[in-house]
XYZ file of C-alpha atoms in Angstrom:
580
model
C 84.032 85.521 88.227
C 84.235 88.936 86.540
C 87.591 90.634 86.902
C 88.052 94.308 87.651
C 88.529 96.354 84.460
C 92.240 96.815 83.940
C 93.156 94.007 86.324
C 96.003 91.678 85.400
C 94.802 88.730 83.303
C 94.915 85.261 84.865
C 98.363 83.724 84.627
C 98.796 80.851 82.235
C 98.975 77.489 83.895
C 102.644 76.916 84.586
C 104.449 74.088 82.935
C 105.805 70.985 84.658
C 108.242 71.476 87.520
C 111.910 71.411 86.543
C 114.098 68.742 88.117
C 117.598 68.592 86.596
C 119.467 65.326 86.344
C 121.875 64.660 89.239
C 125.064 66.676 88.940
C 127.801 64.911 86.995
C 131.007 63.920 88.756
C 132.794 67.017 87.433
C 130.040 69.409 88.559
C 129.468 71.222 91.854
C 125.862 72.417 92.050
C 124.378 75.173 94.238
C 120.623 75.815 94.420
C 119.277 78.547 96.732
C 115.789 77.367 97.718
C 114.941 80.421 99.823
C 116.514 83.524 101.300
C 117.925 85.235 98.193
C 114.752 87.179 97.384
C 113.763 88.025 100.952
C 115.020 88.266 104.513
C 114.045 84.919 105.993
C 113.164 81.339 104.952
C 116.852 80.644 104.369
C 117.700 77.351 102.684
C 120.310 76.363 100.123
C 121.145 72.990 98.560
C 124.735 72.085 97.695
C 125.391 69.014 95.551
C 128.824 67.441 95.150
C 130.398 63.978 95.201
C 126.938 62.436 94.737
C 125.780 64.013 98.035
C 123.271 66.798 98.682
C 123.673 69.042 101.722
C 120.994 71.451 102.919
C 122.214 74.686 104.491
C 119.663 75.943 107.046
C 115.882 75.484 107.153
C 114.292 78.752 108.201
C 110.949 80.446 107.880
C 109.781 83.966 107.165
C 107.208 85.853 109.204
C 104.139 87.000 107.286
C 103.191 90.638 106.792
C 99.600 91.219 107.873
C 98.344 92.284 104.438
C 100.137 89.587 102.454
C 98.595 86.231 103.349
C 95.611 86.372 105.697
C 95.577 83.539 108.226
C 99.013 82.227 107.234
C 101.410 81.651 110.136
C 104.786 81.377 108.374
C 106.295 81.216 104.882
C 108.662 78.330 104.111
C 111.190 77.505 101.375
C 110.011 75.103 98.704
C 111.464 71.611 99.240
C 110.097 69.774 96.177
C 113.597 69.428 94.696
C 114.854 67.875 97.936
C 111.819 65.583 98.107
C 112.546 64.376 94.589
C 116.169 63.662 95.567
C 115.663 62.638 99.186
C 117.791 59.495 98.795
C 120.863 61.707 98.197
C 120.241 64.276 100.955
C 122.942 63.485 103.504
C 122.448 66.191 106.139
C 121.004 69.560 107.096
C 123.728 71.947 108.281
C 122.418 74.694 110.591
C 124.552 77.832 110.894
C 122.822 79.353 113.958
C 119.636 79.338 115.996
C 117.645 82.305 114.712
C 114.190 81.366 113.422
C 114.916 82.513 109.871
C 117.458 79.652 109.846
C 115.794 76.972 112.046
C 112.079 77.845 112.072
C 111.159 75.539 109.198
C 112.609 72.397 110.781
C 109.373 71.064 112.362
C 107.465 71.485 109.087
C 110.032 70.450 106.481
C 112.372 67.734 107.747
C 110.035 64.779 107.222
C 109.238 65.984 103.690
C 112.721 65.048 102.469
C 113.604 62.060 104.632
C 114.420 63.614 108.034
C 118.220 63.501 107.516
C 120.611 64.196 110.424
C 121.137 67.804 111.505
C 124.670 69.060 112.166
C 124.976 72.165 114.321
C 126.563 73.609 117.462
C 125.359 73.114 121.026
C 123.150 76.165 121.600
C 121.467 75.714 118.238
C 120.749 72.059 119.032
C 119.158 72.972 122.367
C 116.974 75.656 120.777
C 115.936 73.357 117.926
C 114.896 70.655 120.402
C 113.119 73.204 122.620
C 111.082 74.405 119.662
C 110.427 70.812 118.617
C 108.534 70.295 121.900
C 105.760 72.457 120.442
C 105.262 69.869 117.677
C 105.024 66.497 119.462
C 103.608 64.661 116.426
C 106.578 65.222 114.103
C 109.319 62.565 113.816
C 112.203 62.757 116.274
C 115.302 64.554 115.032
C 118.792 63.122 114.758
C 121.071 65.997 115.820
C 124.854 65.792 115.683
C 126.521 68.484 117.816
C 129.740 69.775 116.260
C 132.529 71.997 117.521
C 133.858 75.034 115.657
C 137.011 74.088 113.798
C 135.959 70.439 113.499
C 135.854 68.410 110.277
C 133.328 65.621 109.628
C 132.991 62.987 106.915
C 129.318 62.982 105.864
C 128.426 60.618 103.038
C 131.251 60.916 100.515
C 132.158 64.451 101.567
C 134.227 66.207 104.210
C 132.565 69.218 105.841
C 134.347 71.781 108.033
C 132.713 74.151 110.501
C 134.216 77.482 111.519
C 133.045 80.110 114.044
C 131.566 83.444 112.924
C 130.579 86.556 114.865
C 126.840 87.147 115.067
C 124.227 88.287 117.595
C 123.697 84.801 119.014
C 126.343 82.415 120.417
C 127.426 79.287 118.566
C 127.075 80.856 115.122
C 129.167 79.147 112.486
C 130.053 79.052 108.827
C 130.324 75.919 106.703
C 132.953 74.741 104.229
C 131.998 71.756 102.049
C 135.012 70.120 100.405
C 134.847 69.088 96.738
C 137.563 67.937 94.304
C 137.468 71.407 92.706
C 137.548 73.526 95.850
C 135.349 74.292 98.816
C 131.808 75.656 98.920
C 131.946 78.210 101.768
C 128.750 79.617 103.328
C 128.794 82.150 106.159
C 125.336 82.101 107.649
C 124.615 85.518 109.214
C 127.701 87.360 110.408
C 129.574 90.575 111.178
C 133.118 91.373 112.326
C 134.594 92.267 115.683
C 136.636 95.376 114.900
C 138.323 98.462 116.319
C 137.506 101.562 114.282
C 137.159 99.541 111.089
C 140.160 97.283 111.701
C 139.213 93.626 112.348
C 140.525 92.316 115.651
C 143.170 89.611 115.842
C 140.914 86.567 116.111
C 138.947 87.693 113.020
C 142.142 88.258 111.033
C 143.474 84.839 112.014
C 140.236 82.955 111.340
C 139.544 84.404 107.893
C 143.188 84.277 106.808
C 143.309 80.563 107.681
C 140.098 79.954 105.722
C 141.542 81.828 102.750
C 144.497 79.431 102.575
C 142.097 76.707 101.388
C 141.192 76.324 97.731
C 137.720 77.915 97.825
C 135.451 77.428 94.833
C 132.372 79.500 95.668
C 131.578 81.851 98.542
C 127.952 82.317 99.734
C 127.657 85.258 102.117
C 125.210 87.302 104.196
C 123.844 90.419 102.432
C 121.370 91.725 105.036
C 123.278 94.960 105.704
C 124.883 95.319 102.272
C 123.001 98.583 101.665
C 124.953 100.226 104.514
C 128.486 101.514 103.966
C 131.493 101.145 106.226
C 131.589 99.012 109.358
C 128.753 98.242 111.764
C 128.718 99.444 115.373
C 130.688 96.964 117.532
C 128.573 95.151 120.090
C 130.954 96.179 122.873
C 130.020 99.828 122.236
C 126.381 98.851 122.781
C 127.397 97.076 126.003
C 129.155 100.216 127.224
C 126.179 102.432 126.349
C 123.718 100.112 128.099
C 126.003 99.862 131.114
C 126.159 103.681 131.368
C 122.366 103.895 131.135
C 121.804 101.207 133.767
C 124.277 102.936 136.120
C 123.005 106.505 135.715
C 119.243 106.306 135.179
C 117.222 107.417 138.170
C 114.003 105.521 138.642
C 112.744 102.355 137.043
C 114.362 101.133 133.806
C 112.606 99.014 131.164
C 114.670 97.601 128.294
C 112.999 96.116 125.229
C 115.154 93.852 123.083
C 115.118 90.752 120.898
C 114.968 87.577 122.976
C 117.405 86.028 120.503
C 120.106 88.549 121.486
C 121.487 86.033 123.993
C 124.744 87.743 124.821
C 123.125 91.174 125.173
C 120.420 89.770 127.448
C 123.049 88.043 129.600
C 125.198 91.191 129.713
C 122.271 93.396 130.775
C 121.353 91.034 133.598
C 124.964 90.777 134.761
C 125.321 94.578 134.857
C 122.064 94.899 136.802
C 123.168 92.191 139.206
C 126.544 93.903 139.810
C 124.684 97.109 140.719
C 122.334 95.370 143.120
C 119.306 95.735 140.880
C 116.500 93.213 140.599
C 115.413 91.978 137.182
C 111.898 91.232 135.954
C 111.676 89.231 132.721
C 108.492 89.891 130.734
C 107.766 87.802 127.664
C 107.722 84.070 127.060
C 110.646 84.041 124.610
C 112.921 85.974 126.982
C 112.099 83.602 129.851
C 112.659 80.558 127.637
C 115.987 81.806 126.319
C 117.161 82.790 129.786
C 116.405 79.239 130.955
C 118.472 77.910 128.039
C 121.315 80.321 128.877
C 121.334 79.043 132.467
C 121.185 75.417 131.313
C 124.244 75.962 129.107
C 126.100 77.891 131.843
C 126.115 81.087 129.795
C 124.971 82.845 132.965
C 124.804 81.958 136.665
C 122.330 84.089 138.576
C 122.598 85.065 142.222
C 119.654 84.305 144.441
C 117.174 87.174 144.423
C 118.270 88.704 141.121
C 115.134 87.609 139.290
C 111.812 88.712 140.773
C 108.233 88.469 139.561
C 106.356 91.492 138.225
C 103.956 91.205 141.140
C 106.855 91.968 143.513
C 107.795 95.309 141.912
C 106.258 97.401 144.662
C 108.431 95.641 147.254
C 111.595 97.373 145.951
C 112.683 100.975 145.286
C 112.158 101.995 141.609
C 115.898 102.648 141.065
C 116.588 99.024 142.022
C 114.320 97.665 139.274
C 115.191 96.659 135.707
C 112.502 95.135 133.481
C 113.703 93.132 130.469
C 110.808 92.849 128.010
C 109.894 91.539 124.580
C 108.007 93.639 122.063
C 110.432 96.320 120.867
C 108.999 95.774 117.354
C 105.553 96.921 118.487
C 103.956 93.455 118.469
C 100.350 93.836 119.627
C 100.373 91.212 122.375
C 104.027 91.409 123.449
C 104.977 92.711 126.883
C 106.005 96.255 125.925
C 102.816 97.034 124.025
C 100.674 95.650 126.837
C 102.583 97.844 129.272
C 102.252 100.874 126.971
C 98.489 100.419 126.527
C 97.768 99.832 130.247
C 96.882 96.180 129.704
C 99.620 94.764 131.938
C 98.266 93.772 135.322
C 101.439 94.516 137.309
C 103.410 97.217 135.478
C 101.968 100.718 135.203
C 104.164 103.423 133.698
C 104.881 106.810 135.270
C 106.839 109.877 134.134
C 109.779 108.685 136.273
C 110.300 105.575 134.107
C 112.952 105.251 131.392
C 112.356 102.968 128.393
C 115.204 101.708 126.188
C 114.373 100.130 122.816
C 117.541 98.100 122.256
C 116.707 97.057 118.700
C 116.423 98.580 115.255
C 113.167 98.581 113.310
C 112.710 95.485 111.158
C 111.499 96.500 107.661
C 107.704 96.310 107.634
C 107.346 97.069 111.346
C 107.705 100.861 111.076
C 104.039 101.638 111.784
C 103.826 99.192 114.703
C 106.996 100.619 116.312
C 105.698 104.172 115.839
C 102.458 103.213 117.611
C 104.496 101.701 120.435
C 106.582 104.859 120.823
C 103.483 107.076 120.731
C 101.762 104.977 123.403
C 104.861 105.052 125.603
C 105.206 108.827 125.315
C 101.594 109.251 126.518
C 102.884 108.211 129.948
C 105.534 110.938 130.003
C 108.397 108.434 130.063
C 111.956 109.054 128.895
C 112.487 107.014 125.716
C 115.925 106.007 124.398
C 116.212 104.209 121.046
C 118.852 103.283 118.468
C 118.474 106.543 116.516
C 119.246 108.639 119.582
C 121.899 106.462 121.243
C 124.124 103.439 120.566
C 121.753 101.015 122.297
C 121.624 98.532 119.420
C 124.084 96.962 117.028
C 123.133 94.793 114.118
C 124.215 91.175 113.840
C 125.044 91.690 110.177
C 128.136 93.239 108.639
C 128.051 96.432 106.579
C 129.747 96.581 103.159
C 133.178 97.364 104.621
C 133.090 94.118 106.569
C 131.571 92.113 103.712
C 134.205 93.238 101.199
C 137.024 92.492 103.667
C 135.688 88.971 104.314
C 135.176 88.333 100.603
C 138.784 89.229 99.856
C 140.061 87.048 102.692
C 138.112 83.974 101.559
C 139.299 84.588 97.985
C 136.931 82.109 96.349
C 136.797 81.720 92.575
C 133.068 82.520 92.434
C 130.748 84.500 94.694
C 126.994 84.386 95.361
C 125.499 87.042 97.677
C 122.651 85.583 99.748
C 120.448 86.167 102.818
C 118.557 89.267 101.710
C 116.193 91.025 99.319
C 117.345 91.574 95.738
C 118.328 95.160 96.586
C 120.635 93.791 99.298
C 122.247 91.054 97.200
C 122.719 93.531 94.331
C 124.420 96.080 96.599
C 126.634 93.292 97.958
C 127.574 92.237 94.432
C 128.374 95.807 93.372
C 130.472 96.423 96.489
C 132.734 93.427 95.931
C 132.945 94.179 92.196
C 134.059 97.750 92.925
C 136.638 96.304 95.302
C 138.195 94.314 92.453
C 136.258 91.057 92.010
C 135.634 90.271 88.306
C 131.962 90.733 87.417
C 131.778 87.404 85.581
C 132.572 85.558 88.833
C 129.493 86.947 90.648
C 126.135 85.153 90.531
C 122.962 87.060 91.420
C 120.533 84.203 91.964
C 116.798 83.902 92.512
C 115.167 81.243 94.632
C 115.257 78.030 92.597
C 118.194 79.037 90.374
C 120.388 76.036 89.465
C 124.083 76.979 89.410
C 126.528 74.395 88.081
C 130.287 74.894 88.297
C 131.852 72.584 85.709
C 135.405 71.288 86.250
C 135.890 74.030 88.845
C 136.174 76.600 86.046
C 132.995 77.227 84.081
C 129.679 78.609 85.335
C 126.503 77.094 83.917
C 123.329 78.750 85.200
C 120.322 76.710 84.082
C 117.593 78.507 82.183
C 114.853 76.776 84.191
C 114.452 76.854 87.963
C 113.530 74.108 90.385
C 110.198 74.636 92.217
C 110.501 77.782 94.327
C 106.940 78.942 94.993
C 106.474 79.771 98.653
C 105.079 77.126 100.963
C 102.921 78.424 103.793
C 102.081 77.134 107.250
C 98.344 77.529 107.785
C 97.373 76.048 111.139
C 98.397 72.390 110.979
C 98.751 72.265 107.198
C 101.650 73.122 104.902
C 100.885 73.937 101.288
C 101.427 76.087 98.219
C 100.901 79.846 98.550
C 98.599 79.750 95.489
C 96.068 77.410 97.040
C 92.595 78.810 96.454
C 91.955 79.244 100.177
C 94.650 81.954 100.390
C 93.355 83.742 97.290
C 89.838 83.640 98.724
C 91.029 85.156 102.001
C 92.785 87.949 100.135
C 89.614 88.692 98.177
C 87.449 88.601 101.294
C 89.858 90.906 103.113
C 89.811 93.370 100.212
C 86.151 93.653 99.157
C 84.132 91.285 101.346
C 81.448 88.811 100.296
C 77.954 88.908 98.825
C 75.809 85.800 99.326
C 72.508 85.232 97.527
C 70.159 82.467 98.705
C 67.313 81.598 96.356
C 64.808 78.749 96.113
C 64.145 77.555 92.537
C 61.181 75.478 91.359
C 62.887 72.693 89.375
C 59.807 72.189 87.185
C 59.223 75.790 86.136
C 62.610 77.462 86.808
C 60.797 80.216 88.714
C 61.836 81.547 92.129
C 59.580 80.459 94.968
C 60.106 83.754 96.823
C 62.286 86.847 96.848
C 65.953 85.855 97.326
C 67.734 86.468 100.642
C 70.970 88.445 100.609
C 73.797 88.265 103.154
C 76.757 90.642 102.910
C 79.914 90.940 105.019
C 82.702 93.480 104.581
C 81.185 94.860 101.349
C 78.673 97.671 101.899
C 76.575 98.928 104.798
C 73.263 97.233 104.009
C 70.973 99.754 105.713
C 72.256 102.482 103.430
C 72.157 100.305 100.306
C 68.526 99.172 100.165
C 67.952 100.507 96.657
C 70.928 98.555 95.320
C 69.818 95.400 97.174
C 66.336 95.620 95.723
C 67.788 95.952 92.239
C 70.070 92.975 92.979
C 67.042 90.870 93.963
C 65.284 91.771 90.703
C 68.465 90.937 88.787
C 68.723 87.555 90.529
C 65.113 86.743 89.646
C 65.586 87.769 86.002
C 68.914 85.935 85.608
C 67.634 82.682 87.150
C 64.418 82.649 85.135
C 66.144 83.639 81.875
C 68.805 80.962 82.385
C 66.276 78.191 83.073
C 63.858 79.042 80.257
C 63.283 75.929 78.144
C 65.839 74.033 80.287
C 64.759 70.539 81.209
C 66.029 69.361 83.584
C 67.202 72.555 85.324
C 71.020 72.665 85.655
C 71.619 74.589 88.892
C 75.422 74.656 88.421
C 75.008 76.461 85.080
C 72.574 78.903 86.665
C 75.017 79.604 89.533
C 77.795 80.469 87.074
C 75.518 82.830 85.163
C 74.340 84.419 88.380
C 77.896 84.886 89.671
C 79.066 86.702 86.529
C 75.956 88.868 86.249
C 75.962 89.935 89.918
C 79.721 90.568 89.973
C 79.404 92.941 87.020
C 76.375 94.699 88.529
C 78.011 95.179 91.950
C 81.240 96.452 90.434
C 79.353 98.954 88.300
C 77.419 100.230 91.319
C 80.210 100.257 93.952
C 83.585 99.955 92.169
C 84.194 96.933 94.426
C 84.560 93.265 93.539
C 83.257 91.193 96.458
C 83.265 87.420 96.390
C 79.831 86.520 95.013
C 78.432 83.248 96.374
C 75.064 82.105 94.962
C 73.250 79.412 96.935
C 70.425 77.870 94.888
C 68.029 75.412 96.484
C 65.991 73.290 94.075
C 62.506 72.204 95.165
């Protein structure tokens, strides 16, 4: 097919995938397989003592313009598949989907090894697994923070970290040359920039170990200082719930377990009734009750259909959709598509979340739709109603110094985030030659606990995508075709060719979708029909027998050039030739 003038040339066919030999006995190897070039699809392989450990197995949500029809983006597991006999365990730091979402799709690809994680994470993994009944059953080992387990030839320790979901933990993998320490996502509990006692104790104890390499969260590394403590958010929300007159609707992340529980407990203490709107909030509240994270009084939870039975100032609605998702509860309420909740100018809406990068337009639409109802809107830019689950640079530098590892690899973030993290710890005194800025697939060997050897080649790291029931490479032709169709549409030509003479039996039919408005393009279509007739008959002249595949290729190139010249668009040209 003809390319646009000035378009990038086709990439050369890539060489064979790189699979390094197993790490030697004096080598500790770290390979980030996802999550160091993006926020999401977190996965890292650690190889030591002849064992391979996988840290997390997350997915990344897809932006609407990036991969049409794709559900999720996954880390590439080809390296693990090649070495599946040495993969001893998957170690899950916490239960957010960017750390557990890939489990149903990936585990069987590299041998379905046991999963080690804490209680809440295990429950949420198994709950999600119910949506995929055909995948192999998981072997989950529930661990306690502070515990130490012998897995394969290696001892692994688990330690608690502060994050926006309970049962978050870091991991320390023991090797003869020091420990590989990974944080998962985290922040610090602090008072005006001074870490509280339990944080000081925990990180100081960890720093007493001989730590070889530190792998740490970079999500908020572009923000200076210390993040807002969650208890300040609790106090702000409590003040709002106490003082707001009329009905209150709070939109938040369903994964913010502790915040959800706290909001409901405050409402309950004030005699308010709570409506939960959104499947994920209901599911996570059920899990919270199952794990005794909350015990509800009878009558606290009511259905949306019962709202009119209670005074508005006794109602609190807890809803999903603060990111402006089209079909989530808040957007349906805002656009008058909710059957039981209709907004009035006496309602107050709290968006207890920040805007995830990429969702700015959707959140703006949500806010605009809410304001059309005359509501009072409170969000994180106007009040402390949200705190991140990720530490700012002040926290990250403090933690880095406490762990005091020989080497450091910033992770869990876009390149801008990992770079800012690296610069922050360097400015705080860490030698630059001890910092590794890795890409997905980078092979990092630490030899004899002293020397860094970063391989020139990378293990397979191309994104895998979930497309319906299938999992495959992002570069599969079906994805490229969807991108082309979404951009410039399609142009189908159906022609009947006499196989004896090479002549057309009748004028060709043309079908177009997403390309041009046909009624206003009759002149161009007529010229296209003449061009089809001329191209087919010129291509088949003196051809015996007629090779329809050759004619299709000629027709595709000729039509693509003609259409681009006339419209400056490059639709997918599909010739259908019927020989008679």
